[in-house]
Coordinates of C-alpha atoms and ligand atoms in Angstrom, one line a residue:
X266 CA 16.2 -2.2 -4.4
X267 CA 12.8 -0.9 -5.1
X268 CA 10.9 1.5 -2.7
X269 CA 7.4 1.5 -3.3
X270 CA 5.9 4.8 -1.1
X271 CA 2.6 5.8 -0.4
X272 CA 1.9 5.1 -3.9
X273 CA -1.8 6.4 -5.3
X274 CA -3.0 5.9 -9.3
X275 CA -6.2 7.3 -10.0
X276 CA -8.2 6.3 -13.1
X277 CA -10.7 9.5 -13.3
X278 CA -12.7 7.9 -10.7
X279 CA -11.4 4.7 -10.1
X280 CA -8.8 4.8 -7.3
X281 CA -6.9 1.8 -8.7
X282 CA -4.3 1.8 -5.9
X283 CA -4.5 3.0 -3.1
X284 CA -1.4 4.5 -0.7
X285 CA 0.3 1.8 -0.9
X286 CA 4.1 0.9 0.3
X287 CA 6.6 -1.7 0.4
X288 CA 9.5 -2.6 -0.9
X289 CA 11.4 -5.7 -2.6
X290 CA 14.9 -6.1 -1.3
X291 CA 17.8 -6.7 -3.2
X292 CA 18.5 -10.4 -4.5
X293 CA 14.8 -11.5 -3.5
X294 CA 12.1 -13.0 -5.9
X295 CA 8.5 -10.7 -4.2
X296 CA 5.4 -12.5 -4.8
X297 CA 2.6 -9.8 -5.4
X298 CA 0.1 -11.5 -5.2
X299 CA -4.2 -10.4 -5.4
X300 CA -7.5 -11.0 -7.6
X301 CA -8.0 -9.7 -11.1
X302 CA -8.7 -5.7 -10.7
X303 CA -6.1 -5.5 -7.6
X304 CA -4.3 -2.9 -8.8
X305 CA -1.4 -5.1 -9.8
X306 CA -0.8 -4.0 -13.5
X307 CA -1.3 -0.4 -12.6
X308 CA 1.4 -1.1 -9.8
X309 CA 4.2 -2.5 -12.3
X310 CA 3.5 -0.5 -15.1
X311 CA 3.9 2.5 -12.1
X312 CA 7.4 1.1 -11.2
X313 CA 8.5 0.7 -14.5
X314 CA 7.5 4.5 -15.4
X315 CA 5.0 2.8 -18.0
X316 CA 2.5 5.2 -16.2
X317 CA 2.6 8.2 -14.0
X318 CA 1.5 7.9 -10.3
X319 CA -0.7 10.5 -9.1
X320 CA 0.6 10.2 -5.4
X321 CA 3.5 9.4 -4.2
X322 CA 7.0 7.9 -5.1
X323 CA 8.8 5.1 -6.6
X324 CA 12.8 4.7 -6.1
X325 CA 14.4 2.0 -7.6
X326 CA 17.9 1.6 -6.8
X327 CA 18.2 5.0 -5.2
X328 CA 16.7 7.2 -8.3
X329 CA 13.1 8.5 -8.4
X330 CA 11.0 7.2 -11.3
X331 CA 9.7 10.6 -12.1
X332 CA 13.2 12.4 -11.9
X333 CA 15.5 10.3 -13.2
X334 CA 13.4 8.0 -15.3
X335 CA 16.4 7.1 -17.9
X336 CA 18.2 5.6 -14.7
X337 CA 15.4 3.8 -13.9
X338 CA 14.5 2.4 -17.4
X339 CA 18.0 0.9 -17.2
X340 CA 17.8 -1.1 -14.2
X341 CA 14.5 -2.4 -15.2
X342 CA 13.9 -5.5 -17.5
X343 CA 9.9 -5.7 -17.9
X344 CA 7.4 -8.5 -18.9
X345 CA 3.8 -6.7 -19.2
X346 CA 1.0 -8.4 -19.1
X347 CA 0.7 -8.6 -22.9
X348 CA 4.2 -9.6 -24.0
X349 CA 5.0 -6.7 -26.3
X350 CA 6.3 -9.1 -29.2
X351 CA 5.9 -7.8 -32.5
X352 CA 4.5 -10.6 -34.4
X353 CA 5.1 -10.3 -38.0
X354 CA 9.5 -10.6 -36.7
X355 CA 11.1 -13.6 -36.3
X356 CA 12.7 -14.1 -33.0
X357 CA 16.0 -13.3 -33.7
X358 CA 15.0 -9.8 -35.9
X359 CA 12.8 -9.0 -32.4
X360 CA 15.3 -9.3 -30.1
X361 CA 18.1 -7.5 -32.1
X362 CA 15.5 -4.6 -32.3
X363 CA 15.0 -4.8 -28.5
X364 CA 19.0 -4.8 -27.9
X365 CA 19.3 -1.0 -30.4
X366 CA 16.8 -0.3 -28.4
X367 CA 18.0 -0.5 -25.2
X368 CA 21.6 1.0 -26.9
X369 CA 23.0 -2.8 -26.5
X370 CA 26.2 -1.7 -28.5
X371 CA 26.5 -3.5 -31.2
X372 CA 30.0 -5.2 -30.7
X373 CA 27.7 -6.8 -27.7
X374 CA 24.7 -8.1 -29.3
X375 CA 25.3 -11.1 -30.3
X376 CA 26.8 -12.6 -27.5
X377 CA 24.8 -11.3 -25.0
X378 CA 21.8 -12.1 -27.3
X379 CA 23.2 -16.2 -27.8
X380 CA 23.0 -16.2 -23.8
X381 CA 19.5 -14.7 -23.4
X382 CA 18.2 -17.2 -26.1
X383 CA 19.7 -20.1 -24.6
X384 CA 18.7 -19.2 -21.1
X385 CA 15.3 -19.0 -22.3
X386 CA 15.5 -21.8 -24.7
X387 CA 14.7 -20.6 -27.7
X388 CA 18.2 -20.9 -29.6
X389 CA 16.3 -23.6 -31.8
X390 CA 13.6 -21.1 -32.6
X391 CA 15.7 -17.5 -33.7
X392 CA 14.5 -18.3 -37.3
X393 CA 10.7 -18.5 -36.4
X394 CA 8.0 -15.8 -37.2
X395 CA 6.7 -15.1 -33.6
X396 CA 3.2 -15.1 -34.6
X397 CA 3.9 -18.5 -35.3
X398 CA 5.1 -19.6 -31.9
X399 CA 3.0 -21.2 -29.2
X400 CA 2.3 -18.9 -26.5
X401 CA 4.5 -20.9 -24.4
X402 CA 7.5 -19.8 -26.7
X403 CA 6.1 -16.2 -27.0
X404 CA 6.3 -15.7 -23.2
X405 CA 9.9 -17.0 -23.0
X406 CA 10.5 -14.8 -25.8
X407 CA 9.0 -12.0 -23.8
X408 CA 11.0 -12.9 -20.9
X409 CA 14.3 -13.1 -23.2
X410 CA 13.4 -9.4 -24.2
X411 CA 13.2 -8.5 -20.3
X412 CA 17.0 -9.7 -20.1
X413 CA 18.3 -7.7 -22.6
X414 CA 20.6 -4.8 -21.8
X415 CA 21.6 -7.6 -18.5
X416 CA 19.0 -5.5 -16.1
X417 CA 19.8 -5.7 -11.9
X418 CA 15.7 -5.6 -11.6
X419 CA 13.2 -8.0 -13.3
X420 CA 9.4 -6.4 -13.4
X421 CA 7.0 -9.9 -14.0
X422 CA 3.8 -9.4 -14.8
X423 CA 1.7 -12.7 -14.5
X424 CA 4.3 -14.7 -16.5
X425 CA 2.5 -17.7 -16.3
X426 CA -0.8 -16.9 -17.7
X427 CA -2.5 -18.7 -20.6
X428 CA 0.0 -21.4 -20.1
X429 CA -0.3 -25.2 -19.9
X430 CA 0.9 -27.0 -16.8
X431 CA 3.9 -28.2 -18.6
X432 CA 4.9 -24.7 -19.9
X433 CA 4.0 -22.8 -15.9
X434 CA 6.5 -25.5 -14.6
X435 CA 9.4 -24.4 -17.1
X436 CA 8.8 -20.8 -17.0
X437 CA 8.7 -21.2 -13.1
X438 CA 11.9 -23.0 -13.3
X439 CA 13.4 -20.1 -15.5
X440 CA 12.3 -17.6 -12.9
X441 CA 14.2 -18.9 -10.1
X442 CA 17.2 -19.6 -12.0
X443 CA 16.7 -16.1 -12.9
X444 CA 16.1 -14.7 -9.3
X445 CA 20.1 -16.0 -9.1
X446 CA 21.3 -13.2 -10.8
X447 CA 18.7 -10.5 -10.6
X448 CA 16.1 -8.8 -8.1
X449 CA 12.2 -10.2 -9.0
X450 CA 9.2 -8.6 -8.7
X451 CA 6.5 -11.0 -10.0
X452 CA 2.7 -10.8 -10.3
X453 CA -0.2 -13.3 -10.2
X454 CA -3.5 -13.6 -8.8
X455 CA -2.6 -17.5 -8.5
X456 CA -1.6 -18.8 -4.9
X457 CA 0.5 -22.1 -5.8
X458 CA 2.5 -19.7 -8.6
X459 CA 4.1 -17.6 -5.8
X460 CA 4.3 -20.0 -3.3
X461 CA 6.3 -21.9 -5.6
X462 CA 8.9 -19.3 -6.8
X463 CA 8.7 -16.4 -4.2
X464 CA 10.6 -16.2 -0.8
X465 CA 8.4 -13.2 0.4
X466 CA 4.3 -12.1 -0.6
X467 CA 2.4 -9.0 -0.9
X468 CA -1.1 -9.6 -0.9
X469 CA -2.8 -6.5 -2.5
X470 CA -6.7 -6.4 -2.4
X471 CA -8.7 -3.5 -3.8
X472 CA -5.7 -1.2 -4.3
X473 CA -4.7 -2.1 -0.8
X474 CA -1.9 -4.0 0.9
X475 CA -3.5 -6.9 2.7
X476 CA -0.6 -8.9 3.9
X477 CA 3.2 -8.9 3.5
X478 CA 5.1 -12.0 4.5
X479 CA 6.9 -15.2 3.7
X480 CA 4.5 -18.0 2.6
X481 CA 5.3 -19.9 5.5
X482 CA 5.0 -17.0 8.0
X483 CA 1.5 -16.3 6.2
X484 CA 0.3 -19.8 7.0
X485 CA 1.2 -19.7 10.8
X486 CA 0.7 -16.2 11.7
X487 CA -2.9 -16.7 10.4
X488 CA -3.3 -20.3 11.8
X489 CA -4.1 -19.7 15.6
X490 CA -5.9 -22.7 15.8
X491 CA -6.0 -26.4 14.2
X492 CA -8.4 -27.9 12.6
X493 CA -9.3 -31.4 12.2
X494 CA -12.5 -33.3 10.6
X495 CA -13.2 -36.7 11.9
X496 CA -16.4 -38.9 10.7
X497 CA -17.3 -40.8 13.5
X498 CA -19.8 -43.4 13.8
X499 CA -21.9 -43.2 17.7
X500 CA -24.5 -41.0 19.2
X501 CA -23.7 -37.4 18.6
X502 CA -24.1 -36.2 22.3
X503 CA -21.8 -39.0 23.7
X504 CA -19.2 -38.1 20.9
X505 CA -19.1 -34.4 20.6
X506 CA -18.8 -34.6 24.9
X507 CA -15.5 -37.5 24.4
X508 CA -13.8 -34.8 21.8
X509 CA -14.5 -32.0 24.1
X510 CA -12.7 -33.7 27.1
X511 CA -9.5 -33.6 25.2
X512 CA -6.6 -31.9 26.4
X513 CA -6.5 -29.0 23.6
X514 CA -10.1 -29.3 22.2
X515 CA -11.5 -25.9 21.5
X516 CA -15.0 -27.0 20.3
X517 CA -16.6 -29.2 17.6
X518 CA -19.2 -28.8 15.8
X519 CA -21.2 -31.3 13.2
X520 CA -20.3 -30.4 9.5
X521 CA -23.3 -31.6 7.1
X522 CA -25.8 -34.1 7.5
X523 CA -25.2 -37.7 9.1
X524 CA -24.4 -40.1 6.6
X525 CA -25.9 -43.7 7.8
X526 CA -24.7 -44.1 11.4
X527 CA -21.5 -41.4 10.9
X528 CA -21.6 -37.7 11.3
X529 CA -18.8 -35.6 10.7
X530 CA -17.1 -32.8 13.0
X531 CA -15.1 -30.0 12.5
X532 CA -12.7 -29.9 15.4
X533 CA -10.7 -27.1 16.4
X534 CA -7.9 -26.7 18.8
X535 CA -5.0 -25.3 20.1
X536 CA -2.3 -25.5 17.0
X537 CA 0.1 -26.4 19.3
X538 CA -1.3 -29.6 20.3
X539 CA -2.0 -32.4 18.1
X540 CA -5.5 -34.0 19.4
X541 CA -5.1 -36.6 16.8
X542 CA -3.9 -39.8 18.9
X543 CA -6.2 -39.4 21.9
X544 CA -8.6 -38.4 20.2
X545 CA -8.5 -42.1 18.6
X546 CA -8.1 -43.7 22.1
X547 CA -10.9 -42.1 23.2
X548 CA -13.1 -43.4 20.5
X549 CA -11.9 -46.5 20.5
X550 CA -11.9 -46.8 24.4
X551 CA -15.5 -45.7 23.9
X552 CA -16.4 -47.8 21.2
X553 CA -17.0 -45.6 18.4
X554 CA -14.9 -46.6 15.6
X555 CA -13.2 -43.3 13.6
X556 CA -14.1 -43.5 9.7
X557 CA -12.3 -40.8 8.3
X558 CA -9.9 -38.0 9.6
X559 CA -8.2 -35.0 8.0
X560 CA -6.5 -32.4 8.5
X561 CA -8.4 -28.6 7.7
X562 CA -4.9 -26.8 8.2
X563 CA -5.1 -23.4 6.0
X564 CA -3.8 -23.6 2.8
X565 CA -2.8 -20.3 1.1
X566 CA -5.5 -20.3 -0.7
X567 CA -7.4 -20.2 2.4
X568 CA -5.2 -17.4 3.4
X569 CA -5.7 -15.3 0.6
X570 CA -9.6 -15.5 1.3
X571 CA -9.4 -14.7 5.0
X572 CA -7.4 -11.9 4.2
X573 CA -9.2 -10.6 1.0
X574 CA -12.6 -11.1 2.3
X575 CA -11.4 -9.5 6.0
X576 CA -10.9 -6.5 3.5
X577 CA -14.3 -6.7 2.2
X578 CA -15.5 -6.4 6.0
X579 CA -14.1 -3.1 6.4
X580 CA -15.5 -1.2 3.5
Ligands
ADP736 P1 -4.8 -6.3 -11.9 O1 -3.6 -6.2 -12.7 O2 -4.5 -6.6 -10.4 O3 -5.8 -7.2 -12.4 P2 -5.2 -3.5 -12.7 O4 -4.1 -2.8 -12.2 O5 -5.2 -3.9 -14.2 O6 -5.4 -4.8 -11.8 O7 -6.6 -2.7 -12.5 C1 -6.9 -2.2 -11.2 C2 -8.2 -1.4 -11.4 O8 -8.0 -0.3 -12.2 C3 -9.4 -2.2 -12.0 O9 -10.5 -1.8 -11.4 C4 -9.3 -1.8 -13.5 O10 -10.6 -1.9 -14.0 C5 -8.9 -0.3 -13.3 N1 -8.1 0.1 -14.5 C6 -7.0 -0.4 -15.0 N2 -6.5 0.3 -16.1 C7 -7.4 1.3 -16.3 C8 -7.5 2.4 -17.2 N3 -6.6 2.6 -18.2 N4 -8.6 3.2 -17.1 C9 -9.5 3.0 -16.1 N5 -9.5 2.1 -15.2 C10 -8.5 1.2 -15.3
MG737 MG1 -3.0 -7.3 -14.3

């Protein structure tokens, strides 16, 4: 639905983004995902011919950005980063505006506008001045205005920000239901936002594509190994041996500094085999009683570091 290729934006100097390709499949909600100065804004506002690119191309549903940009513009609903609300309207003024805008015809409006607004829910607020919304409201009113005109595509830029947990969880919520009808392409530099809403993840680091995958597959593919801590109270030497004679046991290693009679060890082994049981046989066999044992499993957060900081190797 959207074909992202070998797409360069240079600010003067600053190469924002950097070759970068990939594309977001019809019906899918795409998680793009990276740290503040990625090169995610410059990315969307790219797609959504917000901005020029100075290299390369962007199709979205068959027509080119730069050539047929009115085609384009049609298929694309967009949230920017700073919802483009104009304050001094009331909600319901706004979005009319919006809908001439987007040559809505008029016979239209209003019931396509009464769906938006109660999809978003903000029916109770059409009266309100925006500038007298919470930001909460604002957002969904920014998202109500990416509806209008019913576009195949919906262009997210980190919809979530500024918002209390109460609000992310609604919004979220909205988003999927969303992702029902219409093809998503949603920003964030937060790791629990996409893993929540998104079946697929580009990671972009630096202008760069670091990773493309689902969540899960990001999690495993990364994960060639398990990793366990265990506090342990008993002579270091005797213990660290015991773990080490387990089927599976890569190495350990002492985390920290013992604590009383306990140290702690990172232990790593083969992620296909779970050294938790004998591991407690063995200790107990041996007389070393296990005070505490966790799993170190990655965590996409984790993830996201590996694979932004194994960026930062390179240059
Ligand atoms: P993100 O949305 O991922 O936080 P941006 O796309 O906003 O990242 O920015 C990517 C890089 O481009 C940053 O280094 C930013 O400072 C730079 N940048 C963004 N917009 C401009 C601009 N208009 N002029 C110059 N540099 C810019
Ligand atoms: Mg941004």
């Amino acid at each position: 639905m959207i074909e992202i290729n070998k797409l360069t934006k240079r600010y003067g100097q600053i190469e924002a983004v950097k070759n970068i390709s990939f594309t977001v499949n019809e019906g899918e909600i795409l998680g793009f995902l990276g740290p503040n100065g990625a090169g995610k804004s410059t990315t969307m506002n790219i797609i959504t011919g917000y901005l020029p690119a100075t290299e390369g191309s962007v199709k979205v549903d068959g027509f080119d950005i730069l050539e047929e940009p009115e085609e384009v513009k049609k298929r694309i609903g967009f949230l920017p980063e700073q919802p483009p609300v104009y304050k001094d309207m009331t909600v319901s003024e706004y979005l009319k505006f919006v809908s001439d805008l987007k040559y809505v015809p008029k016979s239209k409006q209003k019931a396509q506008l009464d769906d938006i607004m109660e999809l978003c829910g903000i029916t109770d607020h059409v009266g309100r001045l925006i500038k007298n919304l919470s930001k909460g409201y604002r957002q969904r009113v920014g998202l109500a205005q990416s509806l209008i005109g019913n576009p195949d595509v919906l262009v997210l830029d980190e919809p979530t920000v500024g918002l209390d947990p109460k609000q992310i969880i609604e919004i979220r919520n909205l988003i999927k239901s969303l992702g029902k009808k219409h093809t998503i392409i949603l920003s964030s530099h937060i790791l629990p936002e996409v893993s929540a809403v998104c079946e697929r993840v580009v990671i972009i680091n630096k202008g760069e594509i670091a990773a493309v995958d689902t969540p899960e597959n990001l999690s495993k593919g990364l994960n060639s190994a398990s990793r366990l801590t265990a506090t342990i109270a008993g002579p270091q030497n005797q213990v660290s041996k015991l773990i080490n004679d387990i089927y599976g046991v890569k190495y350990n290693e002492v985390l920290g500094k013992p604590n009383k009679d306990t140290l702690t060890y990172v232990i790593e082994s083969d992620k296909e085999i779970d050294v938790r049981r004998p591991l407690f046989f063995a200790m107990a066999k041996a007389g070393y009683p296990i005070i505490e044992l966790r799993s170190m499993d990655m965590t996409l957060e984790d993830i996201f570091l590996k694979v932004t900081t194994v960026e930062e190797g390179v240059h």
